[in-house]
Short mmCIF file of C-alpha atoms in Angstrom, two decimals:
data_model
loop_
_atom_site.label_atom_id
_atom_site.label_comp_id
_atom_site.label_asym_id
_atom_site.label_seq_id
_atom_site.Cartn_x
_atom_site.Cartn_y
_atom_site.Cartn_z
CA MET U 6 -17.50 19.46 -3.10
CA ARG U 7 -14.40 21.63 -2.90
CA ALA U 8 -11.14 21.30 -4.78
CA ARG U 9 -7.72 22.58 -3.78
CA THR U 10 -4.27 22.28 -5.31
CA ALA U 11 -0.97 21.76 -3.51
CA THR U 12 2.54 20.43 -4.04
CA THR U 13 3.46 17.90 -1.35
CA MET U 14 3.21 14.27 -0.18
CA ALA U 15 3.88 11.92 2.84
CA VAL U 16 4.24 8.22 3.83
CA LEU U 17 3.39 5.83 6.70
CA THR U 18 2.87 2.07 6.27
CA ALA U 19 2.77 -1.16 8.05
CA LEU U 20 -0.89 -10.06 8.20
CA THR U 21 -4.63 -13.74 5.14
CA LEU U 22 -8.19 -13.76 3.21
CA THR U 23 -11.68 -15.28 2.02
CA VAL U 24 -14.82 -14.27 0.02
CA PRO U 25 -18.42 -13.68 1.43
CA ALA U 26 -21.35 -11.13 1.49
CA PHE U 27 -21.51 -7.30 1.65
CA ALA U 28 -23.85 -4.65 3.00
CA ALA U 29 -22.89 -1.10 2.13
CA SER U 30 -20.81 0.65 4.75
CA PRO U 31 -20.28 4.41 5.07
CA ALA U 32 -16.56 3.74 5.66
CA LEU U 33 -16.08 2.23 2.19
CA ALA U 34 -16.30 3.53 -1.32
CA ALA U 35 -19.33 2.38 -3.31
CA PRO U 36 -18.67 -0.48 -5.76
CA ALA U 37 -17.51 0.79 -9.13
CA ALA U 38 -19.41 -0.09 -12.28
CA THR U 39 -17.58 -2.70 -14.33
CA ALA U 40 -16.14 -1.18 -17.47
CA SER U 41 -13.47 -1.83 -20.06
CA TRP U 42 -10.24 -0.45 -18.66
CA THR U 43 -7.47 -1.97 -20.76
CA ASP U 44 -7.01 1.33 -22.64
CA ASP U 45 -6.80 3.30 -19.38
CA LEU U 46 -3.19 2.39 -18.60
CA THR U 47 0.14 4.16 -18.31
CA ALA U 48 3.11 3.06 -20.41
CA PRO U 49 5.16 0.07 -19.13
CA ALA U 50 7.84 1.32 -16.74
CA GLY U 51 10.63 0.20 -14.42
CA PHE U 52 10.99 1.16 -10.78
CA VAL U 53 13.13 3.70 -8.93
CA GLY U 54 13.09 3.47 -5.12
CA MET U 55 13.60 6.27 -2.60
CA SER U 56 13.85 6.67 1.14
CA PRO U 57 10.59 8.17 2.46
CA THR U 58 10.35 11.81 1.36
CA ARG U 59 7.58 13.92 2.87
CA VAL U 60 5.75 16.16 0.46
CA LEU U 61 2.51 16.94 2.31
CA ASP U 62 1.47 17.35 5.93
CA THR U 63 -1.69 19.41 6.42
CA ARG U 64 -0.92 19.76 10.16
CA THR U 65 2.10 21.98 9.57
CA ALA U 66 2.86 25.43 8.22
CA ASN U 67 6.14 24.54 6.54
CA THR U 68 4.85 22.48 3.61
CA PRO U 69 5.35 24.14 0.20
CA TYR U 70 2.33 25.00 -1.96
CA HIS U 71 -0.17 24.37 0.81
CA THR U 72 -1.89 26.50 3.44
CA GLY U 73 -0.89 24.78 6.65
CA PHE U 74 -3.15 23.73 9.51
CA THR U 75 -6.04 23.08 7.10
CA PRO U 76 -7.43 19.51 7.09
CA LEU U 77 -9.36 18.11 4.15
CA GLY U 78 -13.10 18.64 4.39
CA PRO U 79 -15.99 16.26 3.62
CA GLY U 80 -16.40 15.49 -0.09
CA GLU U 81 -13.25 17.46 -0.91
CA TYR U 82 -10.78 16.66 -3.67
CA TYR U 83 -7.30 17.93 -2.92
CA HIS U 84 -4.62 18.18 -5.61
CA ALA U 85 -1.12 17.35 -4.38
CA VAL U 86 1.71 18.23 -6.74
CA VAL U 87 4.47 15.64 -6.77
CA GLY U 88 7.61 17.69 -7.20
CA VAL U 89 10.18 15.05 -6.26
CA VAL U 90 9.86 12.73 -9.28
CA PRO U 91 10.94 13.35 -12.89
CA HIS U 92 8.44 14.56 -15.46
CA GLU U 93 8.77 11.25 -17.36
CA ALA U 94 7.44 9.26 -14.37
CA THR U 95 4.19 7.41 -15.06
CA ALA U 96 3.18 6.47 -11.49
CA VAL U 97 4.23 7.28 -7.95
CA VAL U 98 4.32 5.10 -4.82
CA VAL U 99 3.30 7.01 -1.70
CA ASN U 100 2.55 6.26 1.90
CA VAL U 101 -0.63 8.12 2.81
CA THR U 102 -1.64 8.73 6.41
CA ALA U 103 -4.92 10.06 7.76
CA THR U 104 -4.83 11.52 11.27
CA ASN U 105 -7.23 13.49 13.48
CA PRO U 106 -10.35 12.42 11.52
CA THR U 107 -13.66 13.63 12.92
CA ALA U 108 -15.91 11.01 11.26
CA THR U 109 -15.87 7.46 9.90
CA GLY U 110 -14.78 7.58 6.29
CA TYR U 111 -12.12 6.89 3.71
CA LEU U 112 -9.52 8.50 1.47
CA SER U 113 -9.22 7.67 -2.22
CA LEU U 114 -6.13 8.61 -4.21
CA GLY U 115 -6.29 9.06 -7.97
CA ASN U 116 -5.11 10.71 -11.15
CA THR U 117 -5.91 14.41 -11.49
CA SER U 118 -6.46 14.15 -15.24
CA LYS U 119 -9.66 12.13 -14.63
CA PRO U 120 -13.05 13.84 -14.09
CA GLU U 121 -13.84 14.52 -10.43
CA VAL U 122 -17.60 14.02 -10.28
CA GLY U 123 -18.96 12.64 -7.04
CA ALA U 124 -17.15 10.03 -4.96
CA PRO U 125 -14.57 7.73 -6.59
CA GLY U 126 -15.51 4.09 -7.12
CA THR U 127 -12.61 2.72 -5.07
CA SER U 128 -10.92 3.51 -1.76
CA SER U 129 -7.31 3.65 -0.54
CA LEU U 130 -7.53 3.94 3.25
CA ASN U 131 -10.27 3.71 5.90
CA PHE U 132 -10.48 5.57 9.22
CA THR U 133 -12.65 6.17 12.28
CA PRO U 134 -12.81 9.30 14.49
CA GLY U 135 -9.55 10.00 16.30
CA GLN U 136 -7.65 7.21 14.52
CA THR U 137 -4.26 7.53 12.82
CA VAL U 138 -3.94 5.04 9.95
CA SER U 139 -1.73 4.72 6.88
CA ASN U 140 -1.45 2.70 3.68
CA LEU U 141 0.89 2.38 0.72
CA VAL U 142 -0.75 3.50 -2.52
CA THR U 143 0.44 3.44 -6.14
CA VAL U 144 -1.10 6.23 -8.22
CA ALA U 145 -0.96 6.97 -11.95
CA LEU U 146 0.45 10.44 -12.54
CA SER U 147 -1.18 13.11 -14.64
CA GLN U 148 0.79 13.76 -17.84
CA ASP U 149 -1.02 16.94 -18.84
CA SER U 150 0.95 19.54 -16.89
CA VAL U 151 4.50 20.64 -16.19
CA ARG U 152 4.31 19.35 -12.62
CA HIS U 153 2.85 15.96 -11.77
CA SER U 154 -0.07 15.84 -9.35
CA ILE U 155 -2.39 13.32 -7.73
CA SER U 156 -5.84 13.77 -6.20
CA ILE U 157 -6.87 12.94 -2.64
CA TYR U 158 -10.59 12.55 -1.93
CA ASN U 159 -11.96 12.64 1.64
CA SER U 160 -15.39 11.04 2.04
CA ALA U 161 -16.57 12.40 5.41
CA GLY U 162 -15.74 14.76 8.26
CA THR U 163 -12.40 16.48 8.31
CA THR U 164 -9.01 14.81 8.43
CA ASP U 165 -5.36 15.77 8.22
CA VAL U 166 -3.37 14.02 5.52
CA ILE U 167 0.33 13.18 5.27
CA LEU U 168 2.01 11.97 2.08
CA ASP U 169 5.48 10.43 1.81
CA VAL U 170 6.96 9.43 -1.56
CA VAL U 171 8.86 6.11 -1.50
CA GLY U 172 9.38 5.49 -5.22
CA TYR U 173 8.14 5.95 -8.75
CA TYR U 174 7.89 4.20 -12.12
CA VAL U 175 9.55 5.59 -15.24
CA PRO U 176 10.08 4.11 -18.75
CA GLY U 177 13.67 3.02 -19.23
CA ALA U 178 14.40 2.33 -15.55
CA THR U 179 16.43 -0.88 -15.32
CA ASP U 180 14.95 -2.29 -12.10
CA LYS U 181 11.98 -4.55 -12.84
CA TYR U 182 9.58 -6.42 -10.57
CA ALA U 183 10.08 -10.07 -9.61
CA PRO U 184 7.40 -11.79 -7.49
CA LEU U 185 8.39 -14.24 -4.76
CA HIS U 186 6.49 -16.83 -2.76
CA PRO U 187 5.93 -14.81 0.45
CA THR U 188 8.55 -15.65 3.07
CA ARG U 189 8.88 -14.52 6.68
CA VAL U 190 12.38 -13.08 7.12
CA ALA U 191 12.06 -11.62 10.64
CA ASP U 192 9.78 -12.05 13.66
CA SER U 193 10.98 -10.47 16.90
CA ARG U 194 8.56 -12.65 18.88
CA THR U 195 10.33 -15.88 17.92
CA ASP U 196 13.74 -15.21 16.35
CA GLY U 197 15.56 -14.15 19.52
CA THR U 198 15.94 -10.49 18.64
CA GLY U 199 13.23 -9.32 21.07
CA ARG U 200 11.08 -6.22 21.03
CA LEU U 201 12.24 -3.06 19.29
CA GLY U 202 12.55 -0.31 21.88
CA SER U 203 12.31 3.48 21.88
CA PHE U 204 14.57 5.29 19.39
CA ALA U 205 16.00 1.88 18.45
CA THR U 206 17.05 0.65 15.00
CA ARG U 207 17.43 -2.95 13.84
CA SER U 208 19.05 -4.22 10.63
CA ILE U 209 17.50 -7.12 8.67
CA GLN U 210 19.09 -9.07 5.83
CA VAL U 211 16.51 -9.05 3.04
CA ALA U 212 18.63 -9.82 -0.05
CA ARG U 213 19.86 -13.42 0.17
CA PRO U 214 20.74 -16.07 -2.41
CA GLU U 215 18.45 -18.66 -0.78
CA LEU U 216 15.52 -16.27 -1.20
CA GLY U 217 16.27 -15.69 -4.88
CA ASP U 218 16.63 -11.92 -4.57
CA GLN U 219 20.39 -11.53 -4.26
CA ASP U 220 20.48 -8.76 -6.89
CA ALA U 221 17.56 -6.82 -5.38
CA ARG U 222 17.93 -3.07 -5.43
CA ALA U 223 14.59 -2.59 -3.66
CA VAL U 224 12.34 -5.05 -1.86
CA VAL U 225 8.57 -5.34 -1.39
CA LEU U 226 7.78 -6.20 2.23
CA ASN U 227 4.76 -6.58 4.45
CA VAL U 228 5.73 -5.13 7.83
CA THR U 229 3.52 -5.85 10.85
CA ALA U 230 3.69 -4.10 14.21
CA THR U 231 2.14 -5.95 17.14
CA GLU U 232 1.90 -5.58 20.94
CA GLY U 233 3.03 -1.95 20.88
CA THR U 234 3.22 -0.21 24.25
CA ALA U 235 2.85 3.35 22.90
CA ASN U 236 1.46 5.19 19.90
CA SER U 237 4.50 5.26 17.65
CA PHE U 238 5.70 4.74 14.08
CA LEU U 239 8.22 2.62 12.19
CA THR U 240 10.51 4.00 9.50
CA VAL U 241 12.15 1.58 7.06
CA TYR U 242 15.18 2.70 5.05
CA PRO U 243 18.36 1.31 3.42
CA THR U 244 21.30 0.46 5.67
CA GLY U 245 24.29 2.71 5.22
CA THR U 246 22.08 5.80 4.75
CA ALA U 247 20.81 8.41 7.18
CA ARG U 248 17.37 7.82 8.66
CA PRO U 249 14.89 10.24 7.05
CA SER U 250 14.14 13.20 9.31
CA GLU U 251 10.52 12.99 8.13
CA GLY U 252 8.61 10.08 6.70
CA SER U 253 7.45 6.80 8.16
CA ASN U 254 6.08 3.47 6.93
CA VAL U 255 3.96 1.90 9.69
CA THR U 256 1.73 3.66 12.21
CA VAL U 257 1.95 1.78 15.53
CA PRO U 258 -1.13 1.94 17.78
CA VAL U 259 -1.16 0.68 21.37
CA ARG U 260 -1.97 -3.04 21.69
CA ARG U 261 -3.29 -3.52 18.14
CA ASP U 262 -1.84 -5.41 15.18
CA VAL U 263 -1.18 -3.21 12.16
CA ALA U 264 0.34 -4.29 8.84
CA ASN U 265 1.49 -2.12 5.98
CA GLN U 266 3.22 -2.83 2.70
CA VAL U 267 6.67 -1.28 2.44
CA VAL U 268 8.77 -0.73 -0.68
CA VAL U 269 12.33 0.22 0.24
CA PRO U 270 15.75 0.32 -1.45
CA VAL U 271 18.31 -2.20 -0.17
CA GLY U 272 21.62 -1.13 1.32
CA ALA U 273 24.93 -2.17 -0.23
CA ASP U 274 25.10 -5.02 2.31
CA GLY U 275 21.68 -6.36 1.30
CA LYS U 276 20.03 -5.07 4.47
CA ILE U 277 17.33 -2.61 5.51
CA ASP U 278 17.00 -0.75 8.81
CA ILE U 279 13.79 -0.48 10.85
CA TYR U 280 13.47 2.35 13.38
CA ASN U 281 10.87 2.53 16.18
CA HIS U 282 10.14 5.95 17.58
CA VAL U 283 8.75 5.43 21.11
CA GLY U 284 7.66 2.59 23.39
CA SER U 285 8.47 -0.99 22.45
CA VAL U 286 6.92 -3.19 19.78
CA ASN U 287 7.28 -6.59 18.14
CA VAL U 288 8.02 -6.39 14.43
CA ILE U 289 7.28 -9.02 11.77
CA VAL U 290 8.72 -8.73 8.25
CA ASP U 291 7.49 -10.78 5.25
CA LEU U 292 9.30 -10.60 1.90
CA VAL U 293 6.88 -10.75 -1.06
CA GLY U 294 8.92 -9.50 -4.03
CA TYR U 295 11.75 -7.32 -5.23
CA TYR U 296 12.96 -4.95 -7.95
CA GLY U 297 16.29 -5.54 -9.68
CA PRO U 298 18.11 -6.33 -12.95
CA SER U 299 16.86 -9.94 -12.91
CA GLY U 300 13.21 -8.89 -12.62
CA THR U 301 10.94 -9.03 -15.67
CA GLY U 302 7.87 -7.01 -14.66
CA LEU U 303 7.20 -3.52 -16.05
CA PHE U 304 4.39 -1.68 -14.28
CA GLN U 305 1.30 -0.22 -15.93
CA ALA U 306 -0.87 1.86 -13.61
CA LEU U 307 -4.62 2.21 -14.07
CA LYS U 308 -5.56 5.85 -14.40
CA THR U 309 -8.88 4.90 -12.83
CA PRO U 310 -8.59 1.99 -10.34
CA VAL U 311 -11.13 -0.82 -10.83
CA ARG U 312 -13.09 -2.72 -8.17
CA LEU U 313 -12.47 -6.43 -8.81
CA ASN U 314 -14.54 -7.92 -6.00
CA ASP U 315 -16.81 -6.86 -3.14
CA THR U 316 -18.33 -9.68 -1.10
CA ARG U 317 -20.84 -7.27 0.48
CA THR U 318 -22.71 -7.46 -2.82
CA THR U 319 -22.74 -11.25 -3.12
CA GLY U 320 -24.20 -12.32 0.24
CA PHE U 321 -21.28 -14.60 1.02
CA LYS U 322 -18.46 -13.54 3.29
CA MET U 323 -15.01 -14.92 2.69
CA THR U 324 -14.31 -18.03 4.76
CA GLY U 325 -11.43 -19.88 3.07
CA PRO U 326 -8.95 -19.85 0.19
CA THR U 327 -10.11 -18.29 -3.07
CA GLU U 328 -8.65 -17.36 -6.43
CA MET U 329 -9.00 -13.84 -7.78
CA GLY U 330 -8.80 -13.30 -11.54
CA LEU U 331 -8.22 -9.95 -13.22
CA GLY U 332 -10.82 -10.78 -15.86
CA ILE U 333 -8.60 -10.10 -18.88
CA GLU U 334 -6.33 -11.89 -21.30
CA MET U 335 -2.91 -10.27 -21.01
CA ASP U 336 -0.48 -10.02 -23.90
CA PRO U 337 2.34 -9.95 -23.08
CA LYS U 338 1.71 -12.24 -20.12
CA GLY U 339 1.20 -10.78 -16.66
CA VAL U 340 3.88 -11.02 -14.00
CA GLY U 341 2.08 -9.44 -11.05
CA ALA U 342 -0.68 -7.16 -9.86
CA GLU U 343 -0.98 -4.16 -7.56
CA VAL U 344 -4.20 -4.31 -5.53
CA ASN U 345 -5.75 -2.69 -2.47
CA VAL U 346 -7.44 -5.22 -0.16
CA THR U 347 -9.99 -4.18 2.48
CA ALA U 348 -11.55 -6.39 5.19
CA THR U 349 -14.73 -5.36 7.04
CA ASN U 350 -17.77 -6.82 8.85
CA ALA U 351 -15.65 -9.59 10.39
CA ASP U 352 -17.36 -12.15 12.64
CA SER U 353 -14.13 -12.72 14.61
CA ALA U 354 -10.47 -11.74 14.49
CA GLY U 355 -8.18 -13.12 11.81
CA HIS U 356 -5.84 -12.27 9.00
CA LEU U 357 -5.72 -12.49 5.22
CA THR U 358 -2.79 -13.77 3.16
CA VAL U 359 -2.36 -12.92 -0.52
CA PHE U 360 0.01 -15.05 -2.62
CA PRO U 361 0.64 -16.08 -6.25
CA SER U 362 -1.77 -18.69 -7.65
CA THR U 363 1.27 -20.51 -9.05
CA ALA U 364 1.77 -21.78 -5.48
CA GLY U 365 -1.51 -23.73 -5.70
CA TRP U 366 -3.05 -23.91 -2.24
CA ASN U 367 0.34 -23.93 -0.56
CA VAL U 368 -0.56 -21.00 1.71
CA PRO U 369 2.61 -19.31 2.99
CA ASN U 370 3.26 -18.77 6.69
CA THR U 371 2.90 -15.01 6.23
CA SER U 372 0.15 -12.43 6.52
CA THR U 373 -1.10 -9.47 4.53
CA LEU U 374 -3.77 -7.81 6.63
CA ASN U 375 -5.10 -8.22 10.20
CA TYR U 376 -8.75 -7.65 11.05
CA ALA U 377 -11.12 -7.80 14.03
CA PRO U 378 -14.87 -7.30 14.57
CA GLY U 379 -15.86 -3.66 14.23
CA GLN U 380 -12.79 -2.74 12.18
CA THR U 381 -12.45 -1.81 8.52
CA VAL U 382 -8.81 -2.33 7.51
CA ALA U 383 -7.05 -1.86 4.17
CA ASN U 384 -3.58 -2.78 2.96
CA SER U 385 -1.84 -2.50 -0.37
CA VAL U 386 -0.63 -5.77 -1.93
CA THR U 387 1.89 -6.47 -4.68
CA THR U 388 1.57 -10.10 -5.73
CA GLY U 389 2.68 -12.45 -8.45
CA LEU U 390 0.15 -13.83 -10.96
CA ASP U 391 -0.48 -17.23 -12.49
CA LYS U 392 0.43 -16.30 -16.07
CA ASP U 393 -1.98 -18.79 -17.64
CA ILE U 394 -5.13 -17.64 -15.84
CA THR U 395 -4.05 -14.13 -14.81
CA ALA U 396 -5.00 -14.66 -11.18
CA PHE U 397 -3.70 -14.51 -7.63
CA SER U 398 -4.86 -16.30 -4.47
CA MET U 399 -6.10 -15.25 -1.03
CA ALA U 400 -6.61 -17.23 2.18
CA ASN U 401 -8.47 -16.33 5.38
CA SER U 402 -7.16 -17.48 8.76
CA GLY U 403 -10.09 -16.40 10.92
CA GLY U 404 -13.84 -16.00 10.98
CA PRO U 405 -15.94 -14.92 7.99
CA ALA U 406 -15.25 -11.38 6.79
CA ASP U 407 -16.28 -9.21 3.88
CA VAL U 408 -13.40 -8.52 1.50
CA ILE U 409 -13.09 -5.77 -1.10
CA THR U 410 -10.35 -5.86 -3.74
CA ASP U 411 -9.43 -2.89 -5.94
CA LEU U 412 -6.97 -3.18 -8.84
CA THR U 413 -4.59 -0.23 -9.26
CA GLY U 414 -2.27 -1.69 -11.92
CA TYR U 415 -0.31 -4.73 -13.05
CA PHE U 416 3.10 -5.87 -14.25
CA THR U 417 3.71 -7.17 -17.77
CA THR U 418 6.80 -8.53 -19.52
CA GLY U 419 6.89 -5.87 -22.20
#
């Protein structure tokens, strides 16, 4: 196992769920041992959003603090210094992209202050040879050095890695998290807007009184690209600002559905812009939460993410709605959770939807993650919690699939 240190990061990001059995897969991290983790948390913090800012791209020679054109090797931990957030920040939100992988494997992002012995117990993103895939990840920052850093672990083969910073948490920040019942706010297949073409940008109103987020300064979205005609990417950014020259949120493959969570500041007019690079693609946008003065949730990141559930170990794949508890009594009460959800070993195509348990079994007409047989797909999820039972819900629209859920942090009221 090798270890390197660098100072950079990059982002790329972009539909429902059930619980059944698991057989170990080389593309997934091994289940973590259950342990007490309530003392392994960062301080409660508010949110500060940013347009995507690239800090690492191993394919290039112009990235600071990194020897360019050097992919991560098998079993390697790479230290990426996060130089674009203040020293007081407790956690960073990044879009991580793996590209040019030579084997089936996964990346796992973590805190560099934790021991790096063997493979981590959780995973952040899964890939197969030749695939380009991205995911939004929230990572606790190391507090033991002048410059913050995070670790990136590559399980197999070699792969290039891109990191884009889209926000961070810092004590004293005034914007707090507010969960919403997931709502579809745009669907180019049905709303009359049509496909998003090459080099095209479309504005979407995401802050609206009827949605309850009129004072949002940043929104939490699930953005899905479908029926793409070319390998492309989507970049999401606030209206009224320049499109980032580097940085993206959703990797768009040809003729495959891809969803990714997006956290993005809102323009002064309450809108966000979505840019498509090449080809044409249908774009679906689901609003799941926001950050603003009326929010109540302060985020506490787990320094070591915890595996909540892995149906590969139970013998029962997920086939319908289920409730997922965090397994703790929270005081103050919990507002939301940050989890990474992975679907694998699917019998047929479908999608998972994650939503607050306070909605009962009123499953929203939205999606979190799309899967198909032979695929292992992960997506980050920020969801509200039922405060009395500290749980969220998941529903599965398709055939039985194994589902893995990793907890990376949660939101409290104080």
